[in-house]
Backbone as ProteinMPNN parsed JSONL, in Angstrom:
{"seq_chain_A": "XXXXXXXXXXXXXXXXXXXXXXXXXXXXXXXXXXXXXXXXXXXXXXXXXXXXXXXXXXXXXXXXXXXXXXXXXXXXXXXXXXXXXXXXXXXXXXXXXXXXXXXXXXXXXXXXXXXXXXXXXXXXXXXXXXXXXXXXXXXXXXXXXXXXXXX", "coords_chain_A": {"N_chain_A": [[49.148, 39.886, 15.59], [47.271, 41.077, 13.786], [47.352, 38.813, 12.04], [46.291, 36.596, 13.719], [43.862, 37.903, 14.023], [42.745, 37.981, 11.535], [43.141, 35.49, 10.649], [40.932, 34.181, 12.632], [38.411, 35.56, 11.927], [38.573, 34.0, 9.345], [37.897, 31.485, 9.946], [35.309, 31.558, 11.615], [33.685, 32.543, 8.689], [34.013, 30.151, 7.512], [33.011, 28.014, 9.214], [30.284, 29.655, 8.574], [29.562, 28.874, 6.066], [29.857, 26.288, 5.892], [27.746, 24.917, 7.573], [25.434, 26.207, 6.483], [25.64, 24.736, 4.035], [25.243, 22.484, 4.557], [22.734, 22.381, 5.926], [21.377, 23.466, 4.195], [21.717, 21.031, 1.822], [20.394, 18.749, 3.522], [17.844, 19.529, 3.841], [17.522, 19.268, 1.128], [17.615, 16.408, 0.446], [15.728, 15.689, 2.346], [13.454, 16.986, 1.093], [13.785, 15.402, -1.584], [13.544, 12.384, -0.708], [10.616, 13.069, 0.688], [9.645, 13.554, -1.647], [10.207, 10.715, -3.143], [8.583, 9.318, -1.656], [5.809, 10.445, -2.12], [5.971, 9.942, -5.074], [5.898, 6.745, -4.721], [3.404, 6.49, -3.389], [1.901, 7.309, -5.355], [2.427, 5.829, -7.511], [1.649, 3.385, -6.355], [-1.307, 4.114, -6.225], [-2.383, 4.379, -8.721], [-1.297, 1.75, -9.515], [-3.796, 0.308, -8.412], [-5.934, 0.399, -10.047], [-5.306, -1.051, -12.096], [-5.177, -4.149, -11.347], [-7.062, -4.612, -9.322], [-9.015, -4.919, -12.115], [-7.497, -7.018, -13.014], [-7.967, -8.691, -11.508], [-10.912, -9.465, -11.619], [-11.395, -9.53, -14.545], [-10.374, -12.905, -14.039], [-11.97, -13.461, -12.516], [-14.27, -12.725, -14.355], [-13.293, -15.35, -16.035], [-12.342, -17.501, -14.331], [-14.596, -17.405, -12.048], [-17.226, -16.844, -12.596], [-19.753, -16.969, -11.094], [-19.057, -15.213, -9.118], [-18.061, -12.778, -10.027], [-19.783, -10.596, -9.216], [-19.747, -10.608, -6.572], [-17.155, -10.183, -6.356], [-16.886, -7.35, -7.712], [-18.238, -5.818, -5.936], [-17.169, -6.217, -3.315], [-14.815, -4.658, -4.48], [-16.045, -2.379, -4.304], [-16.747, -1.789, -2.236], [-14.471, -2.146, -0.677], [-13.09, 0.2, -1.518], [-14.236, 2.378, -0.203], [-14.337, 1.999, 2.074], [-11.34, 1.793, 2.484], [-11.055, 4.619, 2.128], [-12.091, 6.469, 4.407], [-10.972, 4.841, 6.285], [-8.212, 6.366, 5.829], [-9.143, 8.986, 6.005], [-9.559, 8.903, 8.996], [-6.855, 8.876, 9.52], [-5.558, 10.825, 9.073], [-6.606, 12.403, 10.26], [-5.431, 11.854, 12.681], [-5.591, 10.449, 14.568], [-5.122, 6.93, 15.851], [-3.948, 4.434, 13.944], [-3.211, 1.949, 13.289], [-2.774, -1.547, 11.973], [-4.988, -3.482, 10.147], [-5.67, -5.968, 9.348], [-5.005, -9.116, 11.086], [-2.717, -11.81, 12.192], [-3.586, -14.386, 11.818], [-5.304, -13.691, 9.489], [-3.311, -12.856, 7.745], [-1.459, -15.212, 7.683], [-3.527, -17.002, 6.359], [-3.855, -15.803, 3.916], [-1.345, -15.571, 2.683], [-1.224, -18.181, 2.305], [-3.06, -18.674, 0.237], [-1.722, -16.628, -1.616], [0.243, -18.486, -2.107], [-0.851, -20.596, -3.532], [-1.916, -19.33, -5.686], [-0.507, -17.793, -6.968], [1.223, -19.993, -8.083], [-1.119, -21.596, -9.497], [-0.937, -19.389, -11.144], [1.018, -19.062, -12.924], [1.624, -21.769, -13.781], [-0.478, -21.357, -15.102], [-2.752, -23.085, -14.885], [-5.757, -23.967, -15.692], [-7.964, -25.698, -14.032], [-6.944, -25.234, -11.422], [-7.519, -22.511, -10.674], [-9.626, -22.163, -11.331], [-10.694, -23.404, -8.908], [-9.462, -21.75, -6.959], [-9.432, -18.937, -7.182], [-11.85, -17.871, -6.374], [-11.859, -18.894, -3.82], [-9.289, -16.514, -3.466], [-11.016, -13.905, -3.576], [-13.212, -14.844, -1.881], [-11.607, -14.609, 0.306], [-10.39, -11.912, 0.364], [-13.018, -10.392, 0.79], [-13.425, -11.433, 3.459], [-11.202, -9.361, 4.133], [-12.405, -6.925, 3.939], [-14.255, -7.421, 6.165], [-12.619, -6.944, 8.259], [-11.784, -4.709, 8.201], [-13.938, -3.295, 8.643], [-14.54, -3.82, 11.476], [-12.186, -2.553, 12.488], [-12.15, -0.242, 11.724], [-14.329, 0.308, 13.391], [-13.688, -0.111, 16.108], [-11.997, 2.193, 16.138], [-13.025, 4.664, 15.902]], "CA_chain_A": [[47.822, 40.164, 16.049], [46.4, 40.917, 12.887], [47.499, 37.592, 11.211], [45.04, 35.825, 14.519], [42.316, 38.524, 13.828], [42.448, 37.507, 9.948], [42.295, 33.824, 11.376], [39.254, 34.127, 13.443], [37.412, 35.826, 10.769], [38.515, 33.184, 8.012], [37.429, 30.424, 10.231], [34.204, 31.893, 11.279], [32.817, 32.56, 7.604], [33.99, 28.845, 7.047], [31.676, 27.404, 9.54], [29.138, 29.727, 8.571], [29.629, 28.316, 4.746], [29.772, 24.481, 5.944], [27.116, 25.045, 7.971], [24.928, 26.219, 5.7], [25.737, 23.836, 3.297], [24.867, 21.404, 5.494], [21.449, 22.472, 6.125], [20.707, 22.93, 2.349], [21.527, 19.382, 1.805], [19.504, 18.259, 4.235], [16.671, 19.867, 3.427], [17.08, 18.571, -0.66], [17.678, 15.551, 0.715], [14.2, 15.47, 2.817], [12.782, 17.022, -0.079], [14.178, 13.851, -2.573], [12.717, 11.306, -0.001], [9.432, 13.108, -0.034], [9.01, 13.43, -3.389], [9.618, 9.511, -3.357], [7.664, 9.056, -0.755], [5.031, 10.976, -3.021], [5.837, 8.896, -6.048], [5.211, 5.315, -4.503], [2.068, 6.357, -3.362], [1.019, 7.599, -6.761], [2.133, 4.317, -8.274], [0.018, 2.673, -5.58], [-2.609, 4.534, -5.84], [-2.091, 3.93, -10.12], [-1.281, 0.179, -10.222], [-4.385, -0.367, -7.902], [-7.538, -0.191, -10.971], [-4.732, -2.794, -13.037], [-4.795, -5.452, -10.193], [-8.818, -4.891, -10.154], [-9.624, -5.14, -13.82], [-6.806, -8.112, -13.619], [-8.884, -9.563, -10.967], [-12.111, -9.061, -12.621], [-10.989, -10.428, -15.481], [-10.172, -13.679, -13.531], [-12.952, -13.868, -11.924], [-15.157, -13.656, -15.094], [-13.355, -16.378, -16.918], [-13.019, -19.047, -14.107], [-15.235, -17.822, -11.328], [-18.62, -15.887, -13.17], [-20.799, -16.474, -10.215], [-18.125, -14.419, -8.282], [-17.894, -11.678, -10.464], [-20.769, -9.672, -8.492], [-19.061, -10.554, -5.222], [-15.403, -9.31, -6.591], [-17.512, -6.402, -7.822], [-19.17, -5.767, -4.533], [-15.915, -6.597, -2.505], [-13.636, -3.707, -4.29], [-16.543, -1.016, -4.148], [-16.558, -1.313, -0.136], [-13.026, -1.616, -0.089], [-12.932, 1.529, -1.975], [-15.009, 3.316, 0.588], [-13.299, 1.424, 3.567], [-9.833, 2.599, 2.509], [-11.399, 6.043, 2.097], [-12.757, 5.987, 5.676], [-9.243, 4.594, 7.042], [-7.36, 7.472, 5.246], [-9.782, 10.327, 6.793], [-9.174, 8.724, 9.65], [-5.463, 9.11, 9.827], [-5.37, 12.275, 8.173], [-7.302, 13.192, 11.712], [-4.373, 12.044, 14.053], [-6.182, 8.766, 15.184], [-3.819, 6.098, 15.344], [-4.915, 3.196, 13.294], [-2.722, 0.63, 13.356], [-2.629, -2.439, 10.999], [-6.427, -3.626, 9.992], [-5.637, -7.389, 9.761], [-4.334, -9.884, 12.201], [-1.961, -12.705, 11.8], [-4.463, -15.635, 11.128], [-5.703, -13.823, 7.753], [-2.097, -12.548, 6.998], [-1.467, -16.592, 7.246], [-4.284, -17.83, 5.301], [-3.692, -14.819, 3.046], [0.121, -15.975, 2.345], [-1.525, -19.935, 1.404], [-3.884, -18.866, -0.194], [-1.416, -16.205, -2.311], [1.101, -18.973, -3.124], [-1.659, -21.54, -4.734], [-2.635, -18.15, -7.191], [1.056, -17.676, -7.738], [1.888, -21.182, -8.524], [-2.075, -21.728, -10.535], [-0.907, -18.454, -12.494], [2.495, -19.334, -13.471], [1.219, -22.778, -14.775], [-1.793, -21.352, -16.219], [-3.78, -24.255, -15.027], [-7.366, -23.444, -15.533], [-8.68, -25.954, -13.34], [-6.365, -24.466, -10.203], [-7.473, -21.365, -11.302], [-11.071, -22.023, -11.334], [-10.567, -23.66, -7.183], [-8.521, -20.803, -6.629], [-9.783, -17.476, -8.019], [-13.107, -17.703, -5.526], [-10.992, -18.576, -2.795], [-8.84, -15.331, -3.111], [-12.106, -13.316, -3.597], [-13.974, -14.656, -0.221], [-10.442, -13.622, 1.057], [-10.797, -10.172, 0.2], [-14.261, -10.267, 1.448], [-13.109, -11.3, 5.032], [-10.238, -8.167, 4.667], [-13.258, -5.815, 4.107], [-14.89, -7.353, 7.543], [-11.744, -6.584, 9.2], [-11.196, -3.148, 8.323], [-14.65, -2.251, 9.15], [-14.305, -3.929, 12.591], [-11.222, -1.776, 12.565], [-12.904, 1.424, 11.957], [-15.753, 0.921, 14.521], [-12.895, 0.11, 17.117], [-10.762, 3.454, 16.204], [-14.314, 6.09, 16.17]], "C_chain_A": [[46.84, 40.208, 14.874], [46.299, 39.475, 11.906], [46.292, 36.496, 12.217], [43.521, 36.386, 13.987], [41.592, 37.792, 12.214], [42.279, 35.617, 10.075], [40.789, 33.55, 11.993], [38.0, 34.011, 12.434], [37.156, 34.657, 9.666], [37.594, 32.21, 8.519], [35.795, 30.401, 10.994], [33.522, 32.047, 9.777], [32.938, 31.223, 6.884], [33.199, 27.847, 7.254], [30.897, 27.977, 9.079], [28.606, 28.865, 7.375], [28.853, 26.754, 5.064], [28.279, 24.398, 6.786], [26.035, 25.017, 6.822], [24.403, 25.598, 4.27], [25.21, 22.73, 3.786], [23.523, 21.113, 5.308], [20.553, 22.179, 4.558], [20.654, 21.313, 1.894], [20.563, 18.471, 2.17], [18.041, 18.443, 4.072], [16.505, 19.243, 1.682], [17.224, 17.521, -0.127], [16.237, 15.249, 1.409], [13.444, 15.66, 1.455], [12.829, 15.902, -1.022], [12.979, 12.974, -1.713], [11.096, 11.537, 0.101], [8.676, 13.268, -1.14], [9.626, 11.635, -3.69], [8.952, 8.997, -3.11], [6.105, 8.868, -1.808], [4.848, 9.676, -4.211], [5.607, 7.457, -5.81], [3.91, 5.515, -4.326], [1.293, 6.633, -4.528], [1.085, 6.08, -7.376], [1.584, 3.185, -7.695], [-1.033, 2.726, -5.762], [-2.85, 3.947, -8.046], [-2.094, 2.453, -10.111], [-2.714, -0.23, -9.669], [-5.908, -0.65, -9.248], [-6.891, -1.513, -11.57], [-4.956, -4.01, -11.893], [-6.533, -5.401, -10.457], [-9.192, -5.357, -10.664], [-8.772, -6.77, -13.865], [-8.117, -9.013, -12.727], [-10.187, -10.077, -11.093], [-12.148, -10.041, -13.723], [-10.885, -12.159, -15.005], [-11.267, -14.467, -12.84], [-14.26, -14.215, -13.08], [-14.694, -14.733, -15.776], [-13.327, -17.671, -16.045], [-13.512, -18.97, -12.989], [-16.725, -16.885, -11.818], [-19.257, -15.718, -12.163], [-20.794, -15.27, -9.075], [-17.873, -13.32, -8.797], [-18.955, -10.882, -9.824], [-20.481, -9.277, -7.269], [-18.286, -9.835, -4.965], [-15.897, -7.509, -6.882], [-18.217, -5.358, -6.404], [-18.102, -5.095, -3.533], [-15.371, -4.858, -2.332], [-14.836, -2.145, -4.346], [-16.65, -0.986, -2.934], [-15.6, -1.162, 0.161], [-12.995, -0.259, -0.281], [-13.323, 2.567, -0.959], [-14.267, 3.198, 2.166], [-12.189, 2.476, 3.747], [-10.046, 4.524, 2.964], [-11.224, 6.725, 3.757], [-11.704, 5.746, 6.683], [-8.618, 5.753, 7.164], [-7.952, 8.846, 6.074], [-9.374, 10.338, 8.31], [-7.792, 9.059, 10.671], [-4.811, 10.112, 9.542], [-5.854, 13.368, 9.283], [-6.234, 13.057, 12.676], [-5.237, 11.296, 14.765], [-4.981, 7.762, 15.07], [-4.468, 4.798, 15.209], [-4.207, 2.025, 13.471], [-3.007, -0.616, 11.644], [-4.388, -2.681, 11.466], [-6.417, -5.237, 10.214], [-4.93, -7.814, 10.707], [-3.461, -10.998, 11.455], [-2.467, -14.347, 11.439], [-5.272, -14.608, 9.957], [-4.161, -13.618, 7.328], [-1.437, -14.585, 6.913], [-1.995, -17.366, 6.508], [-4.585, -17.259, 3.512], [-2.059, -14.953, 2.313], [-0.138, -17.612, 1.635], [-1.898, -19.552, 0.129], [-2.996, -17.714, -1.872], [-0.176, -17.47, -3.214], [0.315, -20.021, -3.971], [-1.911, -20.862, -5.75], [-1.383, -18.187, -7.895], [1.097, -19.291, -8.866], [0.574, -21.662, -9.862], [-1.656, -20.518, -12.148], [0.031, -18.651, -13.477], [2.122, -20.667, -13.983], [0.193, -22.758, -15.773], [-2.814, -22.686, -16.166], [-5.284, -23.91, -14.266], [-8.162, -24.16, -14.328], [-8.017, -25.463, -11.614], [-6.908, -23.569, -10.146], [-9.155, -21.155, -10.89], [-11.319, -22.433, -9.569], [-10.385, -22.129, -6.525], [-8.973, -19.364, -6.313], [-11.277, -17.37, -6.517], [-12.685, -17.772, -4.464], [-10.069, -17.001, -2.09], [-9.964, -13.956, -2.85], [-12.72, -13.111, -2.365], [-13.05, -14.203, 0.293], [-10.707, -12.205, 1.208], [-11.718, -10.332, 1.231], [-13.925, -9.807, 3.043], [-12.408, -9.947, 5.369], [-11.313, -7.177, 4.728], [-14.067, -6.207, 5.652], [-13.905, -6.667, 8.637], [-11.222, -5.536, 9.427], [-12.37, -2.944, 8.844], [-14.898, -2.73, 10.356], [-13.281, -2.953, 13.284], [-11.7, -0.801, 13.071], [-13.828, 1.384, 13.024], [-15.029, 0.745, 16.09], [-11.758, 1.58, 17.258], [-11.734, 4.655, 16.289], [-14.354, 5.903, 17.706]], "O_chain_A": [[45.792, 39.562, 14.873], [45.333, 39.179, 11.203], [45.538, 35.728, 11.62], [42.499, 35.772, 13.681], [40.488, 37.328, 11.926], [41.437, 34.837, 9.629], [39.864, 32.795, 11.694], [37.145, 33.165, 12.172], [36.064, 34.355, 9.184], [36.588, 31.94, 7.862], [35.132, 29.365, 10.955], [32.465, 31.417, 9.812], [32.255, 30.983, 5.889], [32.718, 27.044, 6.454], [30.062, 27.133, 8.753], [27.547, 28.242, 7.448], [27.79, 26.273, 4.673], [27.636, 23.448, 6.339], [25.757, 23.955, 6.265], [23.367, 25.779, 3.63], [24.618, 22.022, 2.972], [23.057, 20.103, 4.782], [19.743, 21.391, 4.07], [19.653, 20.626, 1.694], [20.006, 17.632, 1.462], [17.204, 17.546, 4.177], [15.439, 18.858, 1.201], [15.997, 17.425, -0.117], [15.594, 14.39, 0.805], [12.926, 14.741, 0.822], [11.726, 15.413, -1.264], [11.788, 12.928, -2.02], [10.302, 10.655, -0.228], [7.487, 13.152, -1.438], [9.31, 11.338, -4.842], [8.414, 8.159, -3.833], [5.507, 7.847, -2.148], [3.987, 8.797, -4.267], [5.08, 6.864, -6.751], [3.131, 4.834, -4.994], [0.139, 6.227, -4.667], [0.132, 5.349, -7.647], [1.136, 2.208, -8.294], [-1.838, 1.808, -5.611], [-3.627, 3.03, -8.314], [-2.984, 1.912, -10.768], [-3.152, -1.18, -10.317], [-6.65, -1.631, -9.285], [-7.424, -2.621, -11.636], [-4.454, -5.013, -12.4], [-7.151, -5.917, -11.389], [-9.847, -6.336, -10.305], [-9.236, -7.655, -14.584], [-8.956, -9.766, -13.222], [-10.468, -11.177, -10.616], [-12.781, -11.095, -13.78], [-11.476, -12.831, -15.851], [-11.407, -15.678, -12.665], [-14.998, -15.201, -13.062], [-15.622, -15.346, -16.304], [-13.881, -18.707, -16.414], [-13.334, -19.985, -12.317], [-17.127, -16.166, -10.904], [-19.564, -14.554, -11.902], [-21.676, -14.672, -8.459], [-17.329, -12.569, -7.988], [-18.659, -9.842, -10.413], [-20.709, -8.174, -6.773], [-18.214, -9.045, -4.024], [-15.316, -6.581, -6.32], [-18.534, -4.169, -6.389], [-18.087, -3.949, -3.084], [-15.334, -4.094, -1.368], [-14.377, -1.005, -4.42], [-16.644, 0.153, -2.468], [-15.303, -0.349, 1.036], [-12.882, 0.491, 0.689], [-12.682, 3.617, -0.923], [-13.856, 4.007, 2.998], [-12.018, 3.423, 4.514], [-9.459, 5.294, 3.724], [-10.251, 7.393, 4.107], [-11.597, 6.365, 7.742], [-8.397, 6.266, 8.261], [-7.203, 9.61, 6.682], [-8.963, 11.347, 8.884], [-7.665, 9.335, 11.864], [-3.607, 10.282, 9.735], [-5.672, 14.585, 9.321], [-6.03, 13.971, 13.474], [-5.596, 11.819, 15.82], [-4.053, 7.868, 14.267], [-5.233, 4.215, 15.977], [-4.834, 1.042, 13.867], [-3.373, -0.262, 10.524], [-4.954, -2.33, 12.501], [-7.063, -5.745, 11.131], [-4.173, -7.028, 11.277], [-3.497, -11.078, 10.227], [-1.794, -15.234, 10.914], [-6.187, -15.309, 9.526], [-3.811, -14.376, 6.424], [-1.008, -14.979, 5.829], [-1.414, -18.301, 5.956], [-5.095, -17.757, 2.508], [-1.823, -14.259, 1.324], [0.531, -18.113, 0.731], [-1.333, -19.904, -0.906], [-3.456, -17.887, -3.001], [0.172, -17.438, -4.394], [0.778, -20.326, -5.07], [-2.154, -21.452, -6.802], [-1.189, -18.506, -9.068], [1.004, -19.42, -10.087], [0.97, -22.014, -10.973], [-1.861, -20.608, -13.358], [-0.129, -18.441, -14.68], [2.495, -20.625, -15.155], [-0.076, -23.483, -16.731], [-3.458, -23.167, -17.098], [-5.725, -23.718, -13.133], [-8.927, -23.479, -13.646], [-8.831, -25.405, -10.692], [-7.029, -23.465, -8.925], [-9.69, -20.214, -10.303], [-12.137, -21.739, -8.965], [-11.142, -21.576, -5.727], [-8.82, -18.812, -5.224], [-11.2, -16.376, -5.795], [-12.945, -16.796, -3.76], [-10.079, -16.53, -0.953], [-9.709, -13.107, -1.996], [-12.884, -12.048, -1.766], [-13.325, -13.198, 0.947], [-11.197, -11.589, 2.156], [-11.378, -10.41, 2.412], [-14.008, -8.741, 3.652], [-12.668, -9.336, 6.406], [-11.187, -6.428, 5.697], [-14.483, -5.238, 6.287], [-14.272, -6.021, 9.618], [-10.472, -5.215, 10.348], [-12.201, -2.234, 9.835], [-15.798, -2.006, 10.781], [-13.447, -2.577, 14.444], [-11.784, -0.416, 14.237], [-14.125, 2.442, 13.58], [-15.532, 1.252, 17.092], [-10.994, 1.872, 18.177], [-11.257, 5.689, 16.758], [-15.077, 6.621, 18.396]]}, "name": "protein", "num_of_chains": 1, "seq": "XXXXXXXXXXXXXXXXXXXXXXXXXXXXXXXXXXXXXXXXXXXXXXXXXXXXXXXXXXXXXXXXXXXXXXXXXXXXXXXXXXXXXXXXXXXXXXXXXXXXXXXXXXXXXXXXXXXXXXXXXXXXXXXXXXXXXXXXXXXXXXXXXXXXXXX"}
């Protein structure tokens, strides 16, 4: 009798153990994933002035007249995104901003940059570079069509 009672007991404070263990895990384990979570968005939110300034750069050496545009472009995006983010931070449900005819002409139009960058050929480069630019442009019409369909 007492050798069952001393059973019971053992195997109760075993689940409570595994149990418990369990939970802890689980919880550092959520914790890990949001603290990566965390860290992509920082290095999102970080790589995004380098891509800018790269673009910038690009734009003054082979499209100049476009540098005011590109200029223009990423200070509305800036405000856009902003605007999105408040948005979703409200418990609106936003959804994706583009559609599948720019994400198509936005996939051409990324492998001619790829392929102009990787050869370094200025005159691609100079076609090219204004092309990706009015791109943008259009993505800033499409978010703020976005936003005036999600208020």
């Amino acid at each position: 009798m007492l050798k069952t009672k001393l059973g019971v007991v053992t195997l109760a404070v075993l689940m409570f153990f595994a149990y418990t263990n369990v939970t802890i895990v689980s919880a550092e384990e959520l914790e890990n994933e949001t603290n990566q979570m965390d860290q992509v968005k920082y290095e999102h939110k970080a790589i995004r002035p380098h891509f800018n300034f790269y673009y910038q750069l690009l734009a003054e050496k082979y499209a100049p007249k476009h540098v005011k545009v590109w200029n223009d472009v990423i200070s509305e995006r800036e405000a856009l995104i902003k605007k999105y983010r408040e948005l979703a931070k409200s418990g609106k449900e936003i959804g994706n901003f583009y559609d599948e005819t720019w994400l198509k002409v936005h996939s051409d139009i990324q492998k001619q940059f790829l392929e102009a960058v990787e050869k370094r050929d200025d005159q691609a480069l100079k076609n090219i570079v204004p092309q990706v630019i009015d791109h943008q442009k259009e993505l800033n019409i499409l978010l703020k069509k976005r936003l005036k369909e999600i208020k």
